[in-house]
Amino acid sequence: MNKTSFLFKGIDVSKHQKAGKVNFYNLPKLGYSFVMLRAGYGKELGQKDSAFESHYAKAKAAGLNVGAYHYSYATTVAEAEREADCLLTWIKGKKFEYPIVFDIEDKCQKKLTNAQRTDIAIAFLSKVEAAGYYAMLYSSASWLGSKFIWNRRYGGVMLKHFDVWCAAYVGSEDRIKRYYDGNYGMWQYTSSKIMPSVYVGRLDCNYSYKNYPAIIKRANLNPIR
């Protein structure tokens, strides 16, 4: 994919950017319109991100569009489905203008086969999609390019059915092709952006190439349940 321009800028945060320490109100002043929030990780309800509620409330109050992601430790389809159940519980009652994302990149998943990783991702994403949400896959460009089988089916669905959020800290977008030459709707291009008026430390920053709020609204996805 060779992009020429992005539509929107955003950040992503978790409990590592402590609740109450991120000044979401200053993001629009700097040209940022969306934020992706970690809802949690793992397969237990107690693994909800401790800053998720605070980050969500403050991002919404600042007028930002919001999406959510789940950091996975799943090594089986059954675990991935349990993770999806947790995520769906955590995001219940909230409105999201951006995708609901499965983040697969952990070292515990490196030992798996490409087929296993693919089935895990499809199982999670299909469950999220079945609940009415716009489901998206997140991983590094190197993983996206080497650790999945995009035309493999699980439950009748191919992984390439789902949108992609690609992480690649490679300077220029042309260099992503060295690792991954597929499609993606968002690019996490750095983990070290400094914006003193927003946060005291480094921030992950992203470009969005699609108008997700419009797409999601038009398709009547991401319902408040």
GROMACS .gro file of C-alpha atoms in nm:
model
  225
    1MET     CA    1   0.000   0.000   0.000
    2ASN     CA    2   0.135   0.335  -0.098
    3LYS     CA    3  -0.041   0.615   0.087
    4THR     CA    4  -0.012   0.977  -0.017
    5SER     CA    5  -0.182   1.149   0.274
    6PHE     CA    6  -0.355   1.079   0.602
    7LEU     CA    7  -0.694   1.210   0.711
    8PHE     CA    8  -0.666   1.221   1.090
    9LYS     CA    9  -0.409   1.218   1.368
   10GLY     CA   10  -0.447   1.037   1.701
   11ILE     CA   11  -0.271   0.889   2.001
   12ASP     CA   12  -0.315   0.564   2.192
   13VAL     CA   13  -0.286   0.531   2.568
   14SER     CA   14  -0.316   0.279   2.851
   15LYS     CA   15  -0.255   0.274   3.225
   16HIS     CA   16   0.112   0.338   3.148
   17GLN     CA   17  -0.001   0.695   3.082
   18LYS     CA   18  -0.151   0.731   3.427
   19ALA     CA   19  -0.515   0.824   3.472
   20GLY     CA   20  -0.551   1.197   3.522
   21LYS     CA   21  -0.208   1.274   3.376
   22VAL     CA   22  -0.304   1.301   3.009
   23ASN     CA   23  -0.440   1.641   2.906
   24PHE     CA   24  -0.685   1.531   2.638
   25TYR     CA   25  -0.820   1.885   2.605
   26ASN     CA   26  -0.498   2.003   2.441
   27LEU     CA   27  -0.497   1.735   2.171
   28PRO     CA   28  -0.747   1.910   1.938
   29LYS     CA   29  -0.539   2.228   1.962
   30LEU     CA   30  -0.248   2.029   1.819
   31GLY     CA   31  -0.452   1.881   1.537
   32TYR     CA   32  -0.534   1.544   1.695
   33SER     CA   33  -0.891   1.420   1.663
   34PHE     CA   34  -0.893   1.064   1.800
   35VAL     CA   35  -0.756   0.843   2.074
   36MET     CA   36  -0.732   0.465   2.101
   37LEU     CA   37  -0.768   0.342   2.459
   38ARG     CA   38  -0.654   0.010   2.599
   39ALA     CA   39  -0.962  -0.147   2.756
   40GLY     CA   40  -0.764  -0.432   2.909
   41TYR     CA   41  -0.557  -0.743   2.849
   42GLY     CA   42  -0.582  -1.117   2.898
   43LYS     CA   43  -0.879  -1.342   2.958
   44GLU     CA   44  -0.998  -1.244   3.306
   45LEU     CA   45  -1.243  -0.965   3.384
   46GLY     CA   46  -1.006  -0.840   3.655
   47GLN     CA   47  -0.753  -0.750   3.383
   48LYS     CA   48  -0.943  -0.440   3.276
   49ASP     CA   49  -0.704  -0.148   3.225
   50SER     CA   50  -0.713   0.055   3.546
   51ALA     CA   51  -0.707   0.386   3.354
   52PHE     CA   52  -0.968   0.290   3.092
   53GLU     CA   53  -1.269   0.452   3.258
   54SER     CA   54  -1.087   0.775   3.336
   55HIS     CA   55  -0.927   0.798   2.994
   56TYR     CA   56  -1.259   0.731   2.824
   57ALA     CA   57  -1.448   0.995   3.023
   58LYS     CA   58  -1.184   1.263   2.970
   59ALA     CA   59  -1.133   1.188   2.600
   60LYS     CA   60  -1.507   1.215   2.543
   61ALA     CA   61  -1.527   1.537   2.744
   62ALA     CA   62  -1.251   1.681   2.525
   63GLY     CA   63  -1.456   1.608   2.213
   64LEU     CA   64  -1.224   1.339   2.078
   65ASN     CA   65  -1.333   1.039   1.877
   66VAL     CA   66  -1.253   0.718   2.064
   67GLY     CA   67  -1.164   0.359   1.985
   68ALA     CA   68  -1.053   0.073   2.211
   69TYR     CA   69  -0.804  -0.212   2.198
   70HIS     CA   70  -0.735  -0.536   2.382
   71TYR     CA   71  -0.382  -0.664   2.440
   72SER     CA   72  -0.382  -1.040   2.387
   73TYR     CA   73  -0.201  -1.322   2.560
   74ALA     CA   74  -0.416  -1.589   2.394
   75THR     CA   75  -0.241  -1.903   2.273
   76THR     CA   76  -0.559  -2.093   2.181
   77VAL     CA   77  -0.887  -2.010   2.010
   78ALA     CA   78  -1.072  -2.075   2.336
   79GLU     CA   79  -0.855  -1.820   2.517
   80ALA     CA   80  -0.907  -1.566   2.237
   81GLU     CA   81  -1.284  -1.607   2.269
   82ARG     CA   82  -1.261  -1.554   2.645
   83GLU     CA   83  -1.057  -1.240   2.583
   84ALA     CA   84  -1.324  -1.115   2.345
   85ASP     CA   85  -1.590  -1.176   2.610
   86CYS     CA   86  -1.391  -0.966   2.858
   87LEU     CA   87  -1.347  -0.683   2.611
   88LEU     CA   88  -1.716  -0.680   2.522
   89THR     CA   89  -1.799  -0.656   2.892
   90TRP     CA   90  -1.556  -0.369   2.950
   91ILE     CA   91  -1.681  -0.159   2.659
   92LYS     CA   92  -2.050  -0.214   2.728
   93GLY     CA   93  -2.245   0.110   2.758
   94LYS     CA   94  -1.981   0.318   2.580
   95LYS     CA   95  -1.985   0.483   2.238
   96PHE     CA   96  -1.692   0.436   2.002
   97GLU     CA   97  -1.634   0.623   1.678
   98TYR     CA   98  -1.319   0.426   1.598
   99PRO     CA   99  -1.260   0.050   1.567
  100ILE     CA  100  -1.245  -0.210   1.843
  101VAL     CA  101  -0.904  -0.370   1.810
  102PHE     CA  102  -0.730  -0.702   1.879
  103ASP     CA  103  -0.363  -0.640   1.964
  104ILE     CA  104  -0.156  -0.953   1.904
  105GLU     CA  105   0.221  -0.922   1.945
  106ASP     CA  106   0.320  -1.087   2.273
  107LYS     CA  107   0.624  -1.312   2.309
  108CYS     CA  108   0.403  -1.598   2.430
  109GLN     CA  109   0.248  -1.607   2.082
  110LYS     CA  110   0.578  -1.628   1.896
  111LYS     CA  111   0.598  -2.004   1.951
  112LEU     CA  112   0.267  -2.059   1.774
  113THR     CA  113   0.235  -2.148   1.408
  114ASN     CA  114   0.108  -1.899   1.154
  115ALA     CA  115  -0.212  -2.100   1.129
  116GLN     CA  116  -0.265  -2.090   1.506
  117ARG     CA  117  -0.207  -1.715   1.526
  118THR     CA  118  -0.442  -1.661   1.235
  119ASP     CA  119  -0.720  -1.871   1.389
  120ILE     CA  120  -0.680  -1.689   1.722
  121ALA     CA  121  -0.710  -1.350   1.555
  122ILE     CA  122  -1.011  -1.449   1.346
  123ALA     CA  123  -1.188  -1.601   1.648
  124PHE     CA  124  -1.149  -1.285   1.853
  125LEU     CA  125  -1.232  -1.044   1.572
  126SER     CA  126  -1.533  -1.245   1.456
  127LYS     CA  127  -1.682  -1.239   1.805
  128VAL     CA  128  -1.637  -0.863   1.829
  129GLU     CA  129  -1.784  -0.815   1.483
  130ALA     CA  130  -2.080  -1.039   1.564
  131ALA     CA  131  -2.156  -0.809   1.858
  132GLY     CA  132  -2.197  -0.521   1.613
  133TYR     CA  133  -1.859  -0.353   1.633
  134TYR     CA  134  -1.608  -0.253   1.368
  135ALA     CA  135  -1.331  -0.505   1.439
  136MET     CA  136  -0.964  -0.439   1.357
  137LEU     CA  137  -0.633  -0.624   1.389
  138TYR     CA  138  -0.324  -0.453   1.536
  139SER     CA  139   0.032  -0.580   1.515
  140SER     CA  140   0.377  -0.478   1.403
  141ALA     CA  141   0.460  -0.464   1.034
  142SER     CA  142   0.702  -0.755   1.075
  143TRP     CA  143   0.431  -0.970   1.235
  144LEU     CA  144   0.171  -0.867   0.980
  145GLY     CA  145   0.408  -0.963   0.701
  146SER     CA  146   0.529  -1.296   0.835
  147LYS     CA  147   0.318  -1.447   1.113
  148PHE     CA  148  -0.032  -1.477   0.965
  149ILE     CA  149  -0.205  -1.650   0.674
  150TRP     CA  150  -0.429  -1.383   0.527
  151ASN     CA  151  -0.640  -1.608   0.304
  152ARG     CA  152  -0.684  -1.878   0.570
  153ARG     CA  153  -1.042  -1.941   0.681
  154TYR     CA  154  -1.159  -2.001   1.034
  155GLY     CA  155  -1.531  -2.027   1.096
  156GLY     CA  156  -1.584  -1.937   0.732
  157VAL     CA  157  -1.401  -1.603   0.763
  158MET     CA  158  -1.064  -1.502   0.621
  159LEU     CA  159  -0.827  -1.283   0.819
  160LYS     CA  160  -0.804  -1.041   0.526
  161HIS     CA  161  -1.171  -0.961   0.585
  162PHE     CA  162  -1.064  -0.739   0.877
  163ASP     CA  163  -0.909  -0.395   0.872
  164VAL     CA  164  -0.553  -0.347   0.999
  165TRP     CA  165  -0.372  -0.105   1.230
  166CYS     CA  166  -0.002  -0.136   1.147
  167ALA     CA  167   0.279  -0.047   1.389
  168ALA     CA  168   0.604   0.045   1.218
  169TYR     CA  169   0.858   0.291   1.353
  170VAL     CA  170   1.049   0.315   1.029
  171GLY     CA  171   1.058   0.687   0.959
  172SER     CA  172   0.887   0.695   0.621
  173GLU     CA  173   0.588   0.498   0.510
  174ASP     CA  174   0.759   0.356   0.203
  175ARG     CA  175   0.979   0.149   0.435
  176ILE     CA  176   0.681  -0.042   0.572
  177LYS     CA  177   0.678  -0.246   0.251
  178ARG     CA  178   1.005  -0.408   0.354
  179TYR     CA  179   0.807  -0.592   0.621
  180TYR     CA  180   0.441  -0.579   0.519
  181ASP     CA  181   0.293  -0.501   0.180
  182GLY     CA  182  -0.073  -0.543   0.266
  183ASN     CA  183  -0.353  -0.300   0.334
  184TYR     CA  184  -0.396  -0.100   0.653
  185GLY     CA  185  -0.629   0.176   0.765
  186MET     CA  186  -0.415   0.313   1.047
  187TRP     CA  187  -0.042   0.348   1.101
  188GLN     CA  188   0.121   0.376   1.442
  189TYR     CA  189   0.432   0.557   1.330
  190THR     CA  190   0.606   0.635   1.659
  191SER     CA  191   0.612   0.547   2.027
  192SER     CA  192   0.819   0.846   2.131
  193LYS     CA  193   0.631   1.163   2.042
  194ILE     CA  194   0.684   1.441   2.294
  195MET     CA  195   0.393   1.680   2.349
  196PRO     CA  196   0.455   1.858   2.681
  197SER     CA  197   0.111   2.018   2.685
  198VAL     CA  198  -0.049   1.674   2.667
  199TYR     CA  199   0.174   1.440   2.870
  200VAL     CA  200   0.508   1.449   3.051
  201GLY     CA  201   0.645   1.140   2.877
  202ARG     CA  202   0.654   0.979   2.535
  203LEU     CA  203   0.334   0.903   2.346
  204ASP     CA  204   0.232   0.661   2.071
  205CYS     CA  205   0.104   0.851   1.768
  206ASN     CA  206  -0.103   0.734   1.474
  207TYR     CA  207  -0.230   0.834   1.132
  208SER     CA  208  -0.576   0.728   1.016
  209TYR     CA  209  -0.633   0.699   0.643
  210LYS     CA  210  -1.007   0.636   0.668
  211ASN     CA  211  -1.293   0.841   0.805
  212TYR     CA  212  -1.387   0.581   1.064
  213PRO     CA  213  -1.653   0.791   1.240
  214ALA     CA  214  -1.838   0.829   0.910
  215ILE     CA  215  -1.788   0.466   0.807
  216ILE     CA  216  -1.905   0.334   1.143
  217LYS     CA  217  -2.204   0.566   1.160
  218ARG     CA  218  -2.311   0.487   0.805
  219ALA     CA  219  -2.293   0.111   0.874
  220ASN     CA  220  -2.472   0.152   1.210
  221LEU     CA  221  -2.187  -0.020   1.396
  222ASN     CA  222  -2.040   0.020   1.745
  223PRO     CA  223  -2.378   0.037   1.920
  224ILE     CA  224  -2.428   0.144   2.279
  225ARG     CA  225  -2.554  -0.171   2.450
   0.00000   0.00000   0.00000
